[in-house]
């Protein structure tokens, strides 16, 4: 397995583990920014990894208009 593929798989796994932990602690929906900050990766990379999990049927997402002065809509994620 190539180094890039291995790192991608590790990041996908880390995203899922983080969402599972948040869910168990009572926080069902987690923003893309929270995932990115926790895993120390960019928001764009976090979104790519989360979309891969969504395609696999492991997570669900919803969008919400930003009311905190952000640029637009915030996407939130949860484990299924």
mmCIF file with all atom_site columns, C-alpha atoms in Angstrom:
data_model
loop_
_atom_site.group_PDB
_atom_site.id
_atom_site.type_symbol
_atom_site.label_atom_id
_atom_site.label_alt_id
_atom_site.label_comp_id
_atom_site.label_asym_id
_atom_site.label_entity_id
_atom_site.label_seq_id
_atom_site.pdbx_PDB_ins_code
_atom_site.Cartn_x
_atom_site.Cartn_y
_atom_site.Cartn_z
_atom_site.occupancy
_atom_site.B_iso_or_equiv
_atom_site.pdbx_formal_charge
_atom_site.auth_seq_id
_atom_site.auth_comp_id
_atom_site.auth_asym_id
_atom_site.auth_atom_id
_atom_site.pdbx_PDB_model_num
ATOM 1  C CA . UNK A 1 1  ? 0.000   0.000  0.000  1.00 0.00 ? 1  UNK A CA 1
ATOM 2  C CA . UNK A 1 2  ? 1.338   3.414  -0.914 1.00 0.00 ? 2  UNK A CA 1
ATOM 3  C CA . UNK A 1 3  ? 2.210   5.853  1.830  1.00 0.00 ? 3  UNK A CA 1
ATOM 4  C CA . UNK A 1 4  ? -0.508  8.302  0.651  1.00 0.00 ? 4  UNK A CA 1
ATOM 5  C CA . UNK A 1 5  ? -3.165  5.586  0.682  1.00 0.00 ? 5  UNK A CA 1
ATOM 6  C CA . UNK A 1 6  ? -2.113  4.443  4.124  1.00 0.00 ? 6  UNK A CA 1
ATOM 7  C CA . UNK A 1 7  ? -2.242  7.989  5.505  1.00 0.00 ? 7  UNK A CA 1
ATOM 8  C CA . UNK A 1 8  ? -5.651  8.561  3.902  1.00 0.00 ? 8  UNK A CA 1
ATOM 9  C CA . UNK A 1 9  ? -7.012  5.375  5.476  1.00 0.00 ? 9  UNK A CA 1
ATOM 10 C CA . UNK A 1 10 ? -5.607  6.365  8.871  1.00 0.00 ? 10 UNK A CA 1
ATOM 11 C CA . UNK A 1 11 ? -7.264  9.780  8.628  1.00 0.00 ? 11 UNK A CA 1
ATOM 12 C CA . UNK A 1 12 ? -10.597 8.221  7.638  1.00 0.00 ? 12 UNK A CA 1
ATOM 13 C CA . UNK A 1 13 ? -10.355 5.875  10.625 1.00 0.00 ? 13 UNK A CA 1
ATOM 14 C CA . UNK A 1 14 ? -9.427  8.747  12.946 1.00 0.00 ? 14 UNK A CA 1
ATOM 15 C CA . UNK A 1 15 ? -12.454 10.728 11.730 1.00 0.00 ? 15 UNK A CA 1
ATOM 16 C CA . UNK A 1 16 ? -14.760 7.822  12.471 1.00 0.00 ? 16 UNK A CA 1
ATOM 17 C CA . UNK A 1 17 ? -13.253 7.183  15.909 1.00 0.00 ? 17 UNK A CA 1
ATOM 18 C CA . UNK A 1 18 ? -13.577 10.873 16.803 1.00 0.00 ? 18 UNK A CA 1
ATOM 19 C CA . UNK A 1 19 ? -17.237 10.972 15.736 1.00 0.00 ? 19 UNK A CA 1
ATOM 20 C CA . UNK A 1 20 ? -17.963 7.791  17.705 1.00 0.00 ? 20 UNK A CA 1
ATOM 21 C CA . UNK A 1 21 ? -16.373 9.251  20.846 1.00 0.00 ? 21 UNK A CA 1
ATOM 22 C CA . UNK A 1 22 ? -18.283 12.501 20.491 1.00 0.00 ? 22 UNK A CA 1
ATOM 23 C CA . UNK A 1 23 ? -21.515 10.574 20.047 1.00 0.00 ? 23 UNK A CA 1
ATOM 24 C CA . UNK A 1 24 ? -20.877 8.528  23.193 1.00 0.00 ? 24 UNK A CA 1
ATOM 25 C CA . UNK A 1 25 ? -20.218 11.722 25.151 1.00 0.00 ? 25 UNK A CA 1
ATOM 26 C CA . UNK A 1 26 ? -23.597 13.121 24.075 1.00 0.00 ? 26 UNK A CA 1
ATOM 27 C CA . UNK A 1 27 ? -22.558 15.374 21.195 1.00 0.00 ? 27 UNK A CA 1
ATOM 28 C CA . UNK A 1 28 ? -24.392 13.841 18.242 1.00 0.00 ? 28 UNK A CA 1
ATOM 29 C CA . UNK A 1 29 ? -23.498 16.396 15.547 1.00 0.00 ? 29 UNK A CA 1
ATOM 30 C CA . UNK A 1 30 ? -19.898 17.558 15.024 1.00 0.00 ? 30 UNK A CA 1
ATOM 31 C CA . UNK A 1 31 ? -18.803 20.246 12.566 1.00 0.00 ? 31 UNK A CA 1
ATOM 32 C CA . UNK A 1 32 ? -16.211 19.701 9.875  1.00 0.00 ? 32 UNK A CA 1
ATOM 33 C CA . UNK A 1 33 ? -14.071 22.359 11.602 1.00 0.00 ? 33 UNK A CA 1
ATOM 34 C CA . UNK A 1 34 ? -14.161 20.434 14.899 1.00 0.00 ? 34 UNK A CA 1
ATOM 35 C CA . UNK A 1 35 ? -13.007 17.257 13.146 1.00 0.00 ? 35 UNK A CA 1
ATOM 36 C CA . UNK A 1 36 ? -10.245 19.129 11.313 1.00 0.00 ? 36 UNK A CA 1
ATOM 37 C CA . UNK A 1 37 ? -9.016  20.825 14.478 1.00 0.00 ? 37 UNK A CA 1
ATOM 38 C CA . UNK A 1 38 ? -9.044  17.579 16.459 1.00 0.00 ? 38 UNK A CA 1
ATOM 39 C CA . UNK A 1 39 ? -7.115  15.659 13.798 1.00 0.00 ? 39 UNK A CA 1
ATOM 40 C CA . UNK A 1 40 ? -4.821  18.575 12.972 1.00 0.00 ? 40 UNK A CA 1
ATOM 41 C CA . UNK A 1 41 ? -5.729  18.529 9.271  1.00 0.00 ? 41 UNK A CA 1
ATOM 42 C CA . UNK A 1 42 ? -7.265  21.134 6.977  1.00 0.00 ? 42 UNK A CA 1
ATOM 43 C CA . UNK A 1 43 ? -11.022 21.606 6.790  1.00 0.00 ? 43 UNK A CA 1
ATOM 44 C CA . UNK A 1 44 ? -10.913 20.581 3.131  1.00 0.00 ? 44 UNK A CA 1
ATOM 45 C CA . UNK A 1 45 ? -9.082  17.354 3.909  1.00 0.00 ? 45 UNK A CA 1
ATOM 46 C CA . UNK A 1 46 ? -11.441 16.606 6.793  1.00 0.00 ? 46 UNK A CA 1
ATOM 47 C CA . UNK A 1 47 ? -14.434 17.101 4.501  1.00 0.00 ? 47 UNK A CA 1
ATOM 48 C CA . UNK A 1 48 ? -12.933 14.707 1.921  1.00 0.00 ? 48 UNK A CA 1
ATOM 49 C CA . UNK A 1 49 ? -12.374 12.040 4.563  1.00 0.00 ? 49 UNK A CA 1
ATOM 50 C CA . UNK A 1 50 ? -15.865 12.514 6.003  1.00 0.00 ? 50 UNK A CA 1
ATOM 51 C CA . UNK A 1 51 ? -17.436 12.326 2.546  1.00 0.00 ? 51 UNK A CA 1
ATOM 52 C CA . UNK A 1 52 ? -15.643 8.994  2.032  1.00 0.00 ? 52 UNK A CA 1
ATOM 53 C CA . UNK A 1 53 ? -17.216 7.762  5.274  1.00 0.00 ? 53 UNK A CA 1
ATOM 54 C CA . UNK A 1 54 ? -20.601 9.035  4.138  1.00 0.00 ? 54 UNK A CA 1
ATOM 55 C CA . UNK A 1 55 ? -20.301 7.173  0.830  1.00 0.00 ? 55 UNK A CA 1
ATOM 56 C CA . UNK A 1 56 ? -19.487 4.030  2.820  1.00 0.00 ? 56 UNK A CA 1
ATOM 57 C CA . UNK A 1 57 ? -22.648 4.532  4.889  1.00 0.00 ? 57 UNK A CA 1
ATOM 58 C CA . UNK A 1 58 ? -20.810 5.066  8.176  1.00 0.00 ? 58 UNK A CA 1
ATOM 59 C CA . UNK A 1 59 ? -21.778 8.692  8.807  1.00 0.00 ? 59 UNK A CA 1
ATOM 60 C CA . UNK A 1 60 ? -24.545 11.137 7.993  1.00 0.00 ? 60 UNK A CA 1
ATOM 61 C CA . UNK A 1 61 ? -24.384 14.895 7.492  1.00 0.00 ? 61 UNK A CA 1
ATOM 62 C CA . UNK A 1 62 ? -26.598 17.939 7.554  1.00 0.00 ? 62 UNK A CA 1
ATOM 63 C CA . UNK A 1 63 ? -25.951 21.563 6.725  1.00 0.00 ? 63 UNK A CA 1
ATOM 64 C CA . UNK A 1 64 ? -26.932 24.592 8.705  1.00 0.00 ? 64 UNK A CA 1
ATOM 65 C CA . UNK A 1 65 ? -26.686 28.258 7.792  1.00 0.00 ? 65 UNK A CA 1
ATOM 66 C CA . UNK A 1 66 ? -23.818 29.920 9.559  1.00 0.00 ? 66 UNK A CA 1
ATOM 67 C CA . UNK A 1 67 ? -25.008 32.332 12.192 1.00 0.00 ? 67 UNK A CA 1
ATOM 68 C CA . UNK A 1 68 ? -21.616 32.796 13.801 1.00 0.00 ? 68 UNK A CA 1
ATOM 69 C CA . UNK A 1 69 ? -20.294 35.169 11.158 1.00 0.00 ? 69 UNK A CA 1
ATOM 70 C CA . UNK A 1 70 ? -18.886 32.405 8.962  1.00 0.00 ? 70 UNK A CA 1
ATOM 71 C CA . UNK A 1 71 ? -18.785 32.350 5.184  1.00 0.00 ? 71 UNK A CA 1
ATOM 72 C CA . UNK A 1 72 ? -21.842 30.241 4.573  1.00 0.00 ? 72 UNK A CA 1
ATOM 73 C CA . UNK A 1 73 ? -23.250 26.922 5.595  1.00 0.00 ? 73 UNK A CA 1
ATOM 74 C CA . UNK A 1 74 ? -21.646 24.649 8.146  1.00 0.00 ? 74 UNK A CA 1
ATOM 75 C CA . UNK A 1 75 ? -21.788 20.907 7.638  1.00 0.00 ? 75 UNK A CA 1
ATOM 76 C CA . UNK A 1 76 ? -22.293 18.717 10.675 1.00 0.00 ? 76 UNK A CA 1
ATOM 77 C CA . UNK A 1 77 ? -21.561 14.996 10.891 1.00 0.00 ? 77 UNK A CA 1
ATOM 78 C CA . UNK A 1 78 ? -22.688 12.073 13.036 1.00 0.00 ? 78 UNK A CA 1
ATOM 79 C CA . UNK A 1 79 ? -22.126 8.324  13.164 1.00 0.00 ? 79 UNK A CA 1
ATOM 80 C CA . UNK A 1 80 ? -24.878 6.048  11.932 1.00 0.00 ? 80 UNK A CA 1
#
